[in-house]
CSV table of N, CA and C in Angstrom, one decimal:
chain,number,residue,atom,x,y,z
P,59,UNK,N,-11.7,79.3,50.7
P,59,UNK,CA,-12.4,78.6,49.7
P,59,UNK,C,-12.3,77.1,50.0
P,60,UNK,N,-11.3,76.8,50.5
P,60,UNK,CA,-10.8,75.1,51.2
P,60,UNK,C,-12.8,74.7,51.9
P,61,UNK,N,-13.0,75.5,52.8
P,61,UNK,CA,-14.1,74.9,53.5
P,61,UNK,C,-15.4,75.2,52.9
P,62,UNK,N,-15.5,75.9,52.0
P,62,UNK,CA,-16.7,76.0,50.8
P,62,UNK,C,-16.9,74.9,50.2
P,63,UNK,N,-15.1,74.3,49.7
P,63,UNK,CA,-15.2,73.1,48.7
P,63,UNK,C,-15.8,71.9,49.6
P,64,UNK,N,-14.8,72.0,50.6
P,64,UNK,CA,-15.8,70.7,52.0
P,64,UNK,C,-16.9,70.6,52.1
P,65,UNK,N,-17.2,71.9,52.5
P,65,UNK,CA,-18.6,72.1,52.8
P,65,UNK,C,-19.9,70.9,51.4
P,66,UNK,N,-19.3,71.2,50.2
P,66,UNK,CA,-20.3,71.1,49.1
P,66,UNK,C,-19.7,69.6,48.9
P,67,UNK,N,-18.3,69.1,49.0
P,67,UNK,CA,-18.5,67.2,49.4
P,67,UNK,C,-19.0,66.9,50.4
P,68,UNK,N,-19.8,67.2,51.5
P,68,UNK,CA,-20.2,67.2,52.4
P,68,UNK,C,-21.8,66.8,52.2
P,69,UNK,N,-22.2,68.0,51.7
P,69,UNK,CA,-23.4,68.0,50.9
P,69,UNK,C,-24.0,67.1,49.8
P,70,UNK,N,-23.3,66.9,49.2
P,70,UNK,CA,-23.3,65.9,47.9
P,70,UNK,C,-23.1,65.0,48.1
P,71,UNK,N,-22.0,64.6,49.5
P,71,UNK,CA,-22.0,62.9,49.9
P,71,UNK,C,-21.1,62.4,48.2
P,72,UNK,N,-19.8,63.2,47.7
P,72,UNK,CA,-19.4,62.6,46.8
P,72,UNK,C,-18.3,63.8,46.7
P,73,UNK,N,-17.4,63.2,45.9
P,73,UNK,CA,-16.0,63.8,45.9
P,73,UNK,C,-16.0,65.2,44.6
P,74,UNK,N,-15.7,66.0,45.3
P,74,UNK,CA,-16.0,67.2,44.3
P,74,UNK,C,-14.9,68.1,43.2
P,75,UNK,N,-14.9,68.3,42.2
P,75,UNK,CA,-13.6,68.4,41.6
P,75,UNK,C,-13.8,69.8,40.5
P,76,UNK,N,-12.7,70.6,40.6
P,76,UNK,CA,-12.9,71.7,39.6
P,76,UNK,C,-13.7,72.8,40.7
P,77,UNK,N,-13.5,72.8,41.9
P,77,UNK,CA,-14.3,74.0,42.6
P,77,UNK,C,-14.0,75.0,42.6
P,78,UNK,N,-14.6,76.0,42.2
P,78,UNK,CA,-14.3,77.8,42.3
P,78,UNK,C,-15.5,78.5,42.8
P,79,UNK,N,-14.9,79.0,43.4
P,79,UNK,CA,-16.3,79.9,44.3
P,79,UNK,C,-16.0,81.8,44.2
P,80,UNK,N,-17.0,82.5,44.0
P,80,UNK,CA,-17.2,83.8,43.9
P,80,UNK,C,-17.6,84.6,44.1
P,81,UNK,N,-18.1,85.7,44.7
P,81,UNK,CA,-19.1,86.8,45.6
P,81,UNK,C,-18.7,87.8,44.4
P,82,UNK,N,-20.2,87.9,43.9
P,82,UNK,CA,-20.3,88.6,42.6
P,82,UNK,C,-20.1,90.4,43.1
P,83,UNK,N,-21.3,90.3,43.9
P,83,UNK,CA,-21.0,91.8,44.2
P,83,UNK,C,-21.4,91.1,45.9
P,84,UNK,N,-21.0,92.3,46.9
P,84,UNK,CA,-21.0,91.8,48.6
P,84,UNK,C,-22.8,91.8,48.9
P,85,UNK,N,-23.3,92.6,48.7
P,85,UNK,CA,-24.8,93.3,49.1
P,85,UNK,C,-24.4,93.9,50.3
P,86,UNK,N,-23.0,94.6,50.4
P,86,UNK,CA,-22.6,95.4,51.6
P,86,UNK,C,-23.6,96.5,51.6
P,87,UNK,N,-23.9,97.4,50.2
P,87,UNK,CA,-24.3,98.7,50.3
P,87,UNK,C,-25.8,98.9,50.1
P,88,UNK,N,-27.0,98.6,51.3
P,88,UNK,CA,-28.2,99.1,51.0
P,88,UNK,C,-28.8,97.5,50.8
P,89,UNK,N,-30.5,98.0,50.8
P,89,UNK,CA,-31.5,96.6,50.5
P,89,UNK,C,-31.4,96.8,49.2
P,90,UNK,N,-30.8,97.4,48.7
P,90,UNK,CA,-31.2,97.1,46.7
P,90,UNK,C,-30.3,96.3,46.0
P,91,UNK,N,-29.0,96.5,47.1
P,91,UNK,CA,-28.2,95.2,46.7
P,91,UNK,C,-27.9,94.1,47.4
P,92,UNK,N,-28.0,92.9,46.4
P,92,UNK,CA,-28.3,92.3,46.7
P,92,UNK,C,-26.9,91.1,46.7
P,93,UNK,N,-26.3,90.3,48.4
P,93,UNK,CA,-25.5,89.0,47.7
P,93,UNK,C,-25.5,87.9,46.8
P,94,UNK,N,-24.5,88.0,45.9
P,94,UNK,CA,-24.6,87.1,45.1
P,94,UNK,C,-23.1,86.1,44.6
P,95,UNK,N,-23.4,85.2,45.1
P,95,UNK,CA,-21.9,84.1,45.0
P,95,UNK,C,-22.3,83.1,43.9
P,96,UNK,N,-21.2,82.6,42.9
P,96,UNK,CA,-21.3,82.1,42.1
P,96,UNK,C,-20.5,80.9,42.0
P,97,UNK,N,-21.1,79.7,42.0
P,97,UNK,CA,-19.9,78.7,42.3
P,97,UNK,C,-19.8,77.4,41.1
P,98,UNK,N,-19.2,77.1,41.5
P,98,UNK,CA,-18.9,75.9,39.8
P,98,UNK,C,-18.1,74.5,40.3
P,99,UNK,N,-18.5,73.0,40.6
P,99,UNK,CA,-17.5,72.4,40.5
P,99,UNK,C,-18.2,71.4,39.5
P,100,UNK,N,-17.4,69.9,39.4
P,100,UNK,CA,-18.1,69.1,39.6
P,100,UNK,C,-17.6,67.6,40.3
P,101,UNK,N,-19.1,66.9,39.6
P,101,UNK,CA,-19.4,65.5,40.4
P,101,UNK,C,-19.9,64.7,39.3
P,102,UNK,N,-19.1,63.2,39.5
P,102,UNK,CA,-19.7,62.4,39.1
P,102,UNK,C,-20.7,61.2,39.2
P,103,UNK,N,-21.8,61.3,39.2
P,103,UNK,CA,-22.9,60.5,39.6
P,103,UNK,C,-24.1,60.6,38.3
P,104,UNK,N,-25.1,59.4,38.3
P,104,UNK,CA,-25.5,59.6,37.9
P,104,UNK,C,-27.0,59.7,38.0
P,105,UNK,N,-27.4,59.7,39.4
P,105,UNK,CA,-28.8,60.4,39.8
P,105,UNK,C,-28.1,61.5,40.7
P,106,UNK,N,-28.6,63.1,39.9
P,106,UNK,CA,-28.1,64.2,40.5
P,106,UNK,C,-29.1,64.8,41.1
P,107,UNK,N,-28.7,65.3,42.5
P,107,UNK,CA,-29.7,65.9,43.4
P,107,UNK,C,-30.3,66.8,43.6
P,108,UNK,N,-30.7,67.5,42.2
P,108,UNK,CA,-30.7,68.5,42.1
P,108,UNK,C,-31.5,69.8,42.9
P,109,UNK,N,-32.1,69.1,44.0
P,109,UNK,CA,-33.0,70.1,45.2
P,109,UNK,C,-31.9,70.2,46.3
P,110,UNK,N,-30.4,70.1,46.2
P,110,UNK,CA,-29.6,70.3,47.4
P,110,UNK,C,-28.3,71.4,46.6
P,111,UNK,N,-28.8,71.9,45.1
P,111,UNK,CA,-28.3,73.0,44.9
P,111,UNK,C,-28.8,74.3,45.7
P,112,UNK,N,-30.0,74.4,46.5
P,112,UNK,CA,-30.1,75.3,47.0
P,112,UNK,C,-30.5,75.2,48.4
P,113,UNK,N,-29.2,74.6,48.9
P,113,UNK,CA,-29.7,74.1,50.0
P,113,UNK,C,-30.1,73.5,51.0
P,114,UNK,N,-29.8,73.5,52.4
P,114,UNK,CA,-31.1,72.8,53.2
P,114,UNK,C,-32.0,73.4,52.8
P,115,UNK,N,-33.4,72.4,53.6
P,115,UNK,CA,-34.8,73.6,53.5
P,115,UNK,C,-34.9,72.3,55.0
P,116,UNK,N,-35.8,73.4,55.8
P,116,UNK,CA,-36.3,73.1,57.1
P,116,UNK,C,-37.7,72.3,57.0
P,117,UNK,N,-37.5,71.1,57.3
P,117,UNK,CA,-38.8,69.9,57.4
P,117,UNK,C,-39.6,70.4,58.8
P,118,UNK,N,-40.9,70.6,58.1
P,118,UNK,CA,-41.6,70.7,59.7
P,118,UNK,C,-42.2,69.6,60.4
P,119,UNK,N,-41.7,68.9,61.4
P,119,UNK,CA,-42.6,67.7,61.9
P,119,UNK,C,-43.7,68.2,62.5
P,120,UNK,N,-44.4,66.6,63.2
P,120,UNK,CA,-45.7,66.7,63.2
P,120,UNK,C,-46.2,67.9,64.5
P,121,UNK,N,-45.5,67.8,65.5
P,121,UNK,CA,-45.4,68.6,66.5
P,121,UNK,C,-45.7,69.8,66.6
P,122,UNK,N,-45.1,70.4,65.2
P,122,UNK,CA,-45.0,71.7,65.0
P,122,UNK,C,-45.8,72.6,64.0
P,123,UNK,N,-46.8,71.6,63.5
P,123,UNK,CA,-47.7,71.8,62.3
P,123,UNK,C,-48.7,72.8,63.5
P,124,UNK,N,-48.8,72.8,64.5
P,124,UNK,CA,-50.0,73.6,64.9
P,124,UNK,C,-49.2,74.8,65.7
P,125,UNK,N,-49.4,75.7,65.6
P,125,UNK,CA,-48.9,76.9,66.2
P,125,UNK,C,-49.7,78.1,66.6
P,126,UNK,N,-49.4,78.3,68.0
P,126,UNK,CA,-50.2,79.2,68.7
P,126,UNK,C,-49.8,80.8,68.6
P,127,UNK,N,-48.2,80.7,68.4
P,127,UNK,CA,-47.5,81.9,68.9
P,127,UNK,C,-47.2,82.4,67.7
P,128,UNK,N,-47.0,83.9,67.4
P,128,UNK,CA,-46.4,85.0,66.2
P,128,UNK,C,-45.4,84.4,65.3
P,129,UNK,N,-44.7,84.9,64.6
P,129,UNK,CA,-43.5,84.8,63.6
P,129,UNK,C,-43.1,86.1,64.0
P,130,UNK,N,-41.8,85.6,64.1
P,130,UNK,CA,-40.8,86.9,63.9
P,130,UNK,C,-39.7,86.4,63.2
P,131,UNK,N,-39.3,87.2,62.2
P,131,UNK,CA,-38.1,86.5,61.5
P,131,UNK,C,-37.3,88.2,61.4
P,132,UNK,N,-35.9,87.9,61.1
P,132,UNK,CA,-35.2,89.0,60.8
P,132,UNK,C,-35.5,90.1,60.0
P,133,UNK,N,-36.0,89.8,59.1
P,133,UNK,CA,-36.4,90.9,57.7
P,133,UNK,C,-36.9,89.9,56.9
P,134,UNK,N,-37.9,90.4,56.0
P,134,UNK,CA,-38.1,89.5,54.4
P,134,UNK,C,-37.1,89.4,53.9
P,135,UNK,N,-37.3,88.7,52.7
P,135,UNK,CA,-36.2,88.2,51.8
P,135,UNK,C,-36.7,87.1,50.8
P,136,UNK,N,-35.5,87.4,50.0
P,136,UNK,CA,-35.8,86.4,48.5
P,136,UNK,C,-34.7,85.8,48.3
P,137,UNK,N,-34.6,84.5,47.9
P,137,UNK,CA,-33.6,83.7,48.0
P,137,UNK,C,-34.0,83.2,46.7
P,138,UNK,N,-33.1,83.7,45.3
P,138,UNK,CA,-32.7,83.3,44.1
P,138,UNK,C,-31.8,82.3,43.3
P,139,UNK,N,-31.7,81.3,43.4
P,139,UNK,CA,-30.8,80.4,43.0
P,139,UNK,C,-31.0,79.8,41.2
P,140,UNK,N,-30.3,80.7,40.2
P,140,UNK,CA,-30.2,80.1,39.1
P,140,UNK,C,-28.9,79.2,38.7
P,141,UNK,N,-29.7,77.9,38.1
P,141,UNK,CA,-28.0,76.8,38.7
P,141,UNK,C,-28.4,76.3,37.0
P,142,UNK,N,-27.1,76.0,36.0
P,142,UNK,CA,-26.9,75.4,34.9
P,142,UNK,C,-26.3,74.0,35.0
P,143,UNK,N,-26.4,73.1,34.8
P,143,UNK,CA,-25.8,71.9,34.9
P,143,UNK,C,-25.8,71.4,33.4
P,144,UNK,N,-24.5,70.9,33.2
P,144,UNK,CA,-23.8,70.6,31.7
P,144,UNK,C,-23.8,69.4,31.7
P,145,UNK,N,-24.8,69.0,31.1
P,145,UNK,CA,-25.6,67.5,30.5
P,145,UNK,C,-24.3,66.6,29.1
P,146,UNK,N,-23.1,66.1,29.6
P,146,UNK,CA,-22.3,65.6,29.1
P,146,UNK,C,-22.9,64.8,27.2
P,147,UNK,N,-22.2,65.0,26.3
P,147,UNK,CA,-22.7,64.4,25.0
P,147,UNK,C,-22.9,63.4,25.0
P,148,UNK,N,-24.3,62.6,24.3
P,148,UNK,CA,-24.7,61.1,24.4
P,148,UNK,C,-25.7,61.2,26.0
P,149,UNK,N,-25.5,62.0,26.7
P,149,UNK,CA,-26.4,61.7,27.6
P,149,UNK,C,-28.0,62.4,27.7
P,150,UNK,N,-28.6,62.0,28.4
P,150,UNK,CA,-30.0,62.7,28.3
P,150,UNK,C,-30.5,62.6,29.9
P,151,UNK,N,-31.5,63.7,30.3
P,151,UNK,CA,-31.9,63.9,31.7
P,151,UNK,C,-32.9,63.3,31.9
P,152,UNK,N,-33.5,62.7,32.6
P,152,UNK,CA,-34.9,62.0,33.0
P,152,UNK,C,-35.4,62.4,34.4
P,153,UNK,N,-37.0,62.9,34.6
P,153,UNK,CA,-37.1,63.2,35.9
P,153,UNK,C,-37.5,64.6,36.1
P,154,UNK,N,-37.7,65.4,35.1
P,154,UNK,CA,-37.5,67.1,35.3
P,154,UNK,C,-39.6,67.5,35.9
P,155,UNK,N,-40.1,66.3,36.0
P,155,UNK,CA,-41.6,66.5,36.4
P,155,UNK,C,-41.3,67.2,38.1
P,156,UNK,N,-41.2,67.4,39.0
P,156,UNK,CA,-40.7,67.4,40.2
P,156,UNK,C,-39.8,69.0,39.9
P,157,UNK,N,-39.0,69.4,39.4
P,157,UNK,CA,-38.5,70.3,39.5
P,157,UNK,C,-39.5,71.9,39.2
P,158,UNK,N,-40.6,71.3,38.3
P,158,UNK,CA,-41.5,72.8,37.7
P,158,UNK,C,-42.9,72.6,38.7
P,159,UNK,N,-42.8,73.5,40.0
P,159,UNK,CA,-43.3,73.8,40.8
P,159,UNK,C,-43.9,75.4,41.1
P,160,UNK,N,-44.7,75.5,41.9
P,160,UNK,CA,-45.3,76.9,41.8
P,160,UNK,C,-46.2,76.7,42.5
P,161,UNK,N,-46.1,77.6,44.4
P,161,UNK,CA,-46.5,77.5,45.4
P,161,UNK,C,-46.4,79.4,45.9
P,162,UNK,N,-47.8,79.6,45.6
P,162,UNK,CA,-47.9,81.4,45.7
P,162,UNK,C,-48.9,81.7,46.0
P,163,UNK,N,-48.7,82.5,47.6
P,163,UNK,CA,-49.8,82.9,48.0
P,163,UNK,C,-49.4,84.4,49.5
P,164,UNK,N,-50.2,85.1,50.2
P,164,UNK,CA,-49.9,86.2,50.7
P,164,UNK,C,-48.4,86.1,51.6
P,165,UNK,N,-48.3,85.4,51.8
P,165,UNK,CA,-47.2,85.0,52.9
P,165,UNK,C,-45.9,84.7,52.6
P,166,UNK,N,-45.9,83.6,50.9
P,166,UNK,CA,-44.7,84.0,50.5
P,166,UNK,C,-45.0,82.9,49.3
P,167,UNK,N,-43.8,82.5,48.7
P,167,UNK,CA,-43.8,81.6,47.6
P,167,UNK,C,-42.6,80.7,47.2
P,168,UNK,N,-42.7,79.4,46.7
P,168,UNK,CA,-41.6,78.6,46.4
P,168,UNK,C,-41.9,78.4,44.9
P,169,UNK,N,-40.7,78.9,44.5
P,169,UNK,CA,-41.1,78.8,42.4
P,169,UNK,C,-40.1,78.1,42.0
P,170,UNK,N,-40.3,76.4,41.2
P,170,UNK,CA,-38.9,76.0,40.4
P,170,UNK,C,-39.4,76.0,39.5
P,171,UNK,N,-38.5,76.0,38.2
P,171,UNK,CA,-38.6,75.8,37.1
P,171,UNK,C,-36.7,74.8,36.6
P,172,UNK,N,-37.2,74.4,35.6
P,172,UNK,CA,-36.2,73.1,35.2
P,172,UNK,C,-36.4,72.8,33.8
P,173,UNK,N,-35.5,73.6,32.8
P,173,UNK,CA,-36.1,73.5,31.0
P,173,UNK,C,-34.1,73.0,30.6
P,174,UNK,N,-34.8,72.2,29.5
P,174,UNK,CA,-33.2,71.8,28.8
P,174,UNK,C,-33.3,73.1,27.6
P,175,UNK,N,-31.7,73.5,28.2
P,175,UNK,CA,-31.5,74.3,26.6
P,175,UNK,C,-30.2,73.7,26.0
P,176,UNK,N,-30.3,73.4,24.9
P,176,UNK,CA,-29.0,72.7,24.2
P,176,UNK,C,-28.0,71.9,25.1
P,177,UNK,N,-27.2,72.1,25.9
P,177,UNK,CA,-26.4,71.3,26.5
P,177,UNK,C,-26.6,71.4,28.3
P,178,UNK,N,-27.6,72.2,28.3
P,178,UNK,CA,-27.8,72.6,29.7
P,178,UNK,C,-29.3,72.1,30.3
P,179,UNK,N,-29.2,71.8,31.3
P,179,UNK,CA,-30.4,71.9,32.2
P,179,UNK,C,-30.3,73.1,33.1
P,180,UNK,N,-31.3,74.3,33.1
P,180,UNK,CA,-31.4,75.2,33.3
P,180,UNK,C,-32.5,75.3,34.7
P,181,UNK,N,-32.2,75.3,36.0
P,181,UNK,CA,-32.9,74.8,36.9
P,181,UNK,C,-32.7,76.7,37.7
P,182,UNK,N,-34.0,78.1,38.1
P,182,UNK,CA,-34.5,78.7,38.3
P,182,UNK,C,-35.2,77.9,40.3
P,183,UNK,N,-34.3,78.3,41.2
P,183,UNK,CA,-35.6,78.2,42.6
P,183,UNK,C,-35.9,79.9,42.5
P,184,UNK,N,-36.9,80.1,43.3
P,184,UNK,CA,-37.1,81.2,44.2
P,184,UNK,C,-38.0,80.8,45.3
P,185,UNK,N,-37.3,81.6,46.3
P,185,UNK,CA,-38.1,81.1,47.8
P,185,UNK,C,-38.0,82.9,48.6
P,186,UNK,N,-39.5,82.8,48.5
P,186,UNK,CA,-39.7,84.5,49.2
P,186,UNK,C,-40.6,84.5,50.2
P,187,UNK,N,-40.0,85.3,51.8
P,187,UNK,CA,-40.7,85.4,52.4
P,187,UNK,C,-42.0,86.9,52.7
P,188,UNK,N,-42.4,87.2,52.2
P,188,UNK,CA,-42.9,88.1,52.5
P,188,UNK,C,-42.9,89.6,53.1
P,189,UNK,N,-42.7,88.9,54.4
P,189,UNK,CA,-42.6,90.2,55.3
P,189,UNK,C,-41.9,89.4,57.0
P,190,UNK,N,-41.4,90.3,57.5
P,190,UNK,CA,-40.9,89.8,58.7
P,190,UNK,C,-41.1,89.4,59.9
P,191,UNK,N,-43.5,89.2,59.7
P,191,UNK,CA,-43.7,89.0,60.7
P,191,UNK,C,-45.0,88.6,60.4
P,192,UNK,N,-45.8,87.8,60.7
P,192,UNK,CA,-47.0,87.0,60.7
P,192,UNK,C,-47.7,86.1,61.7
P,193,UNK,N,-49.1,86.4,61.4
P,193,UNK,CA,-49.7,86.0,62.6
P,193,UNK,C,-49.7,84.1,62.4
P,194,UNK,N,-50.0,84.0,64.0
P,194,UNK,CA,-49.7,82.8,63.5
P,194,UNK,C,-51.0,81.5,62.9
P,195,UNK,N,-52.0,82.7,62.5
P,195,UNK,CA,-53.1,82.1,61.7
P,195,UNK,C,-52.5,82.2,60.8
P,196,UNK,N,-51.4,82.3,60.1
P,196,UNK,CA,-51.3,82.4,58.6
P,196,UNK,C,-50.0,81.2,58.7
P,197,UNK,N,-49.6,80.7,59.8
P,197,UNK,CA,-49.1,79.4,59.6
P,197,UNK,C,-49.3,78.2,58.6
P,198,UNK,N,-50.6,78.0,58.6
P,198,UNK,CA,-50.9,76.8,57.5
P,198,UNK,C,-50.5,77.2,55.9
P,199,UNK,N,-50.7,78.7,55.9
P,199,UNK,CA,-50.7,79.6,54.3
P,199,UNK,C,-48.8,79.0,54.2
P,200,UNK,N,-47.8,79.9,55.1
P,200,UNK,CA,-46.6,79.2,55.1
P,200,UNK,C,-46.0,77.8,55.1
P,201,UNK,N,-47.1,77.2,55.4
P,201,UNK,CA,-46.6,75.6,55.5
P,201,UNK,C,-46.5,75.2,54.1
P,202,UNK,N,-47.5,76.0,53.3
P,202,UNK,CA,-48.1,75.5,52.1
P,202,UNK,C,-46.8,74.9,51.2
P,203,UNK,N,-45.7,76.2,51.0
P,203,UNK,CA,-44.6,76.6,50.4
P,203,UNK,C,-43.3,76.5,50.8
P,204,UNK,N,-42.9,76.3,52.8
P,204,UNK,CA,-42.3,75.6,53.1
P,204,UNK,C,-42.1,73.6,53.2
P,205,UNK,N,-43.5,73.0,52.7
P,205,UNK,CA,-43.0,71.9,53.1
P,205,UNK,C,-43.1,71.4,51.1
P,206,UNK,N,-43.5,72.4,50.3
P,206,UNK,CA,-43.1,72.3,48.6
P,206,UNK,C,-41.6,72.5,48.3
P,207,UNK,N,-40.7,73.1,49.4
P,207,UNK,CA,-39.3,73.7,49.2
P,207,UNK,C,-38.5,72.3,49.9
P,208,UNK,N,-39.0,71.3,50.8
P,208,UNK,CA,-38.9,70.6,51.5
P,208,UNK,C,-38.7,69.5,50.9
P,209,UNK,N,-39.6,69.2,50.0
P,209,UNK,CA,-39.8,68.2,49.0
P,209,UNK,C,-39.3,68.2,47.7
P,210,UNK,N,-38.9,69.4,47.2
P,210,UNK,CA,-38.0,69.5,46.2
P,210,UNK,C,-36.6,69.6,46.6
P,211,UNK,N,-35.8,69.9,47.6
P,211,UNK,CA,-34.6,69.7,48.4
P,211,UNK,C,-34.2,68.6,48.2
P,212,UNK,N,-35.2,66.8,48.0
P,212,UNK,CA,-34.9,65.9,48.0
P,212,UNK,C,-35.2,65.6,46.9
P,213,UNK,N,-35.4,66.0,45.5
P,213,UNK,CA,-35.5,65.8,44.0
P,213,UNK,C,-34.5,65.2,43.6
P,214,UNK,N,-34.6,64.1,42.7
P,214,UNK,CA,-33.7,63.9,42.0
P,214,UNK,C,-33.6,63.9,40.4
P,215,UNK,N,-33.2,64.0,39.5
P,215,UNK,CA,-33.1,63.6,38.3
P,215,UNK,C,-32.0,61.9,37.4
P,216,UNK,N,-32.2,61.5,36.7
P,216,UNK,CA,-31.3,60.9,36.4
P,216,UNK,C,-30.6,61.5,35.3
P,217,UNK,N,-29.1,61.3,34.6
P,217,UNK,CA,-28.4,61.5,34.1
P,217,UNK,C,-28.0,60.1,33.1
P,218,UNK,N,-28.4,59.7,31.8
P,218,UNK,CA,-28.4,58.4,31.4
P,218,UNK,C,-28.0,58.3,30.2
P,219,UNK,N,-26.8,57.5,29.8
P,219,UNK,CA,-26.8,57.5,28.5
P,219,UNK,C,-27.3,57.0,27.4
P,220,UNK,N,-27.2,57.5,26.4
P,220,UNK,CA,-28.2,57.2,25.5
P,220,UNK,C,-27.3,56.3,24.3
C-alpha cells in the first residue's frame, strides 16, 4: 500500500494524508466480473484536479492524428471511476462546467458527470472502448472521445471559502 500512497503524491504533486486503498472484489473470475479498488485519502489545496482522479489519459500529437495502419488493442473495456469529494463546511465548489461532458459514438465513448449533493461533489467518468479492433478509418471517430478524456484529465475546480 506504501507505493499506492506514493504513487497518488506523485500524481497530485502534494502531500497525501489518511490513505487507504482496497480491491473490492479481484475480477479474478470471468468477463462479468469486474476489478474494483476503492481508495480514500486526502489533500489540501485549493484548486482540485479533479480530471487526474482517473488517471493519465494519452494526448495524441500532431504526428499521429493521421493513421494508416489497424488498431489492435487487448480486448474492449469500460473504465468506471465514481469519485466523492467532501466539500469541507463554509466552503463552496466553482468550475463544475468542464466536468459534464458526453462524447458517444460507434467506437467508444467518454461520459463525465459532476452534481453537488449535500456535502459531496459527486464526479461519475466512464471511458469505453468498444471492441478490440478497428479500422483505421474509424480513427478520427476515436480521436473524438480520446482527446475529450485528454482535456478533462487536466480539469480543474476551485474549492473557496465562503
Amino acid at each position: 500500500m506504501k507505493n499506492r500512497e506514493e504513487a497518488a503524491e506523485k500524481e497530485w504533486n502534494a502531500k497525501v494524508e489518511n490513505y487507504t486503498s482496497e480491491i473490492v472484489p479481484s475480477g479474478r473470475y470471468g468477463s462479468k466480473n469486474p476489478l474494483i479498488t476503492k481508495e480514500s485519502f486526502t489533500i489540501q489545496d485549493n484548486y482540485i484536479e479533479i480530471g487526474k482522479f482517473i488517471g493519465g489519459q494519452v494526448e495524441i500529437d500532431k504526428k499521429e492524428r493521421d493513421r494508416k495502419v489497424d488498431i489492435y488493442l487487448d480486448h474492449a473495456s469500460k473504465h468506471i471511476y465514481n469519485i466523492d469529494l467532501i466539500i469541507p463546511d463554509s466552503y463552496i465548489v466553482k468550475g463544475l462546467d468542464k466536468p459534464n461532458q458526453s462524447i458517444e459514438n460507434s467506437t467508444g465513448d467518454f461520459i463525465t458527470t459532476a452534481i453537488i449533493e449535500g456535502n459531496k461533489l459527486k464526479l461519475t467518468s466512464i471511458k469505453t472502448y468498444q471492441k478490440n479492433y478497428f479500422k483505421a478509418s474509424e480513427w478520427p471517430q476515436i480521436l473524438t472521445w480520446l482527446d475529450t478524456a485528454f482535456e478533462f484529465n487536466q480539469a480543474k475546480v476551485l474549492r473557496q471559502k465562503v
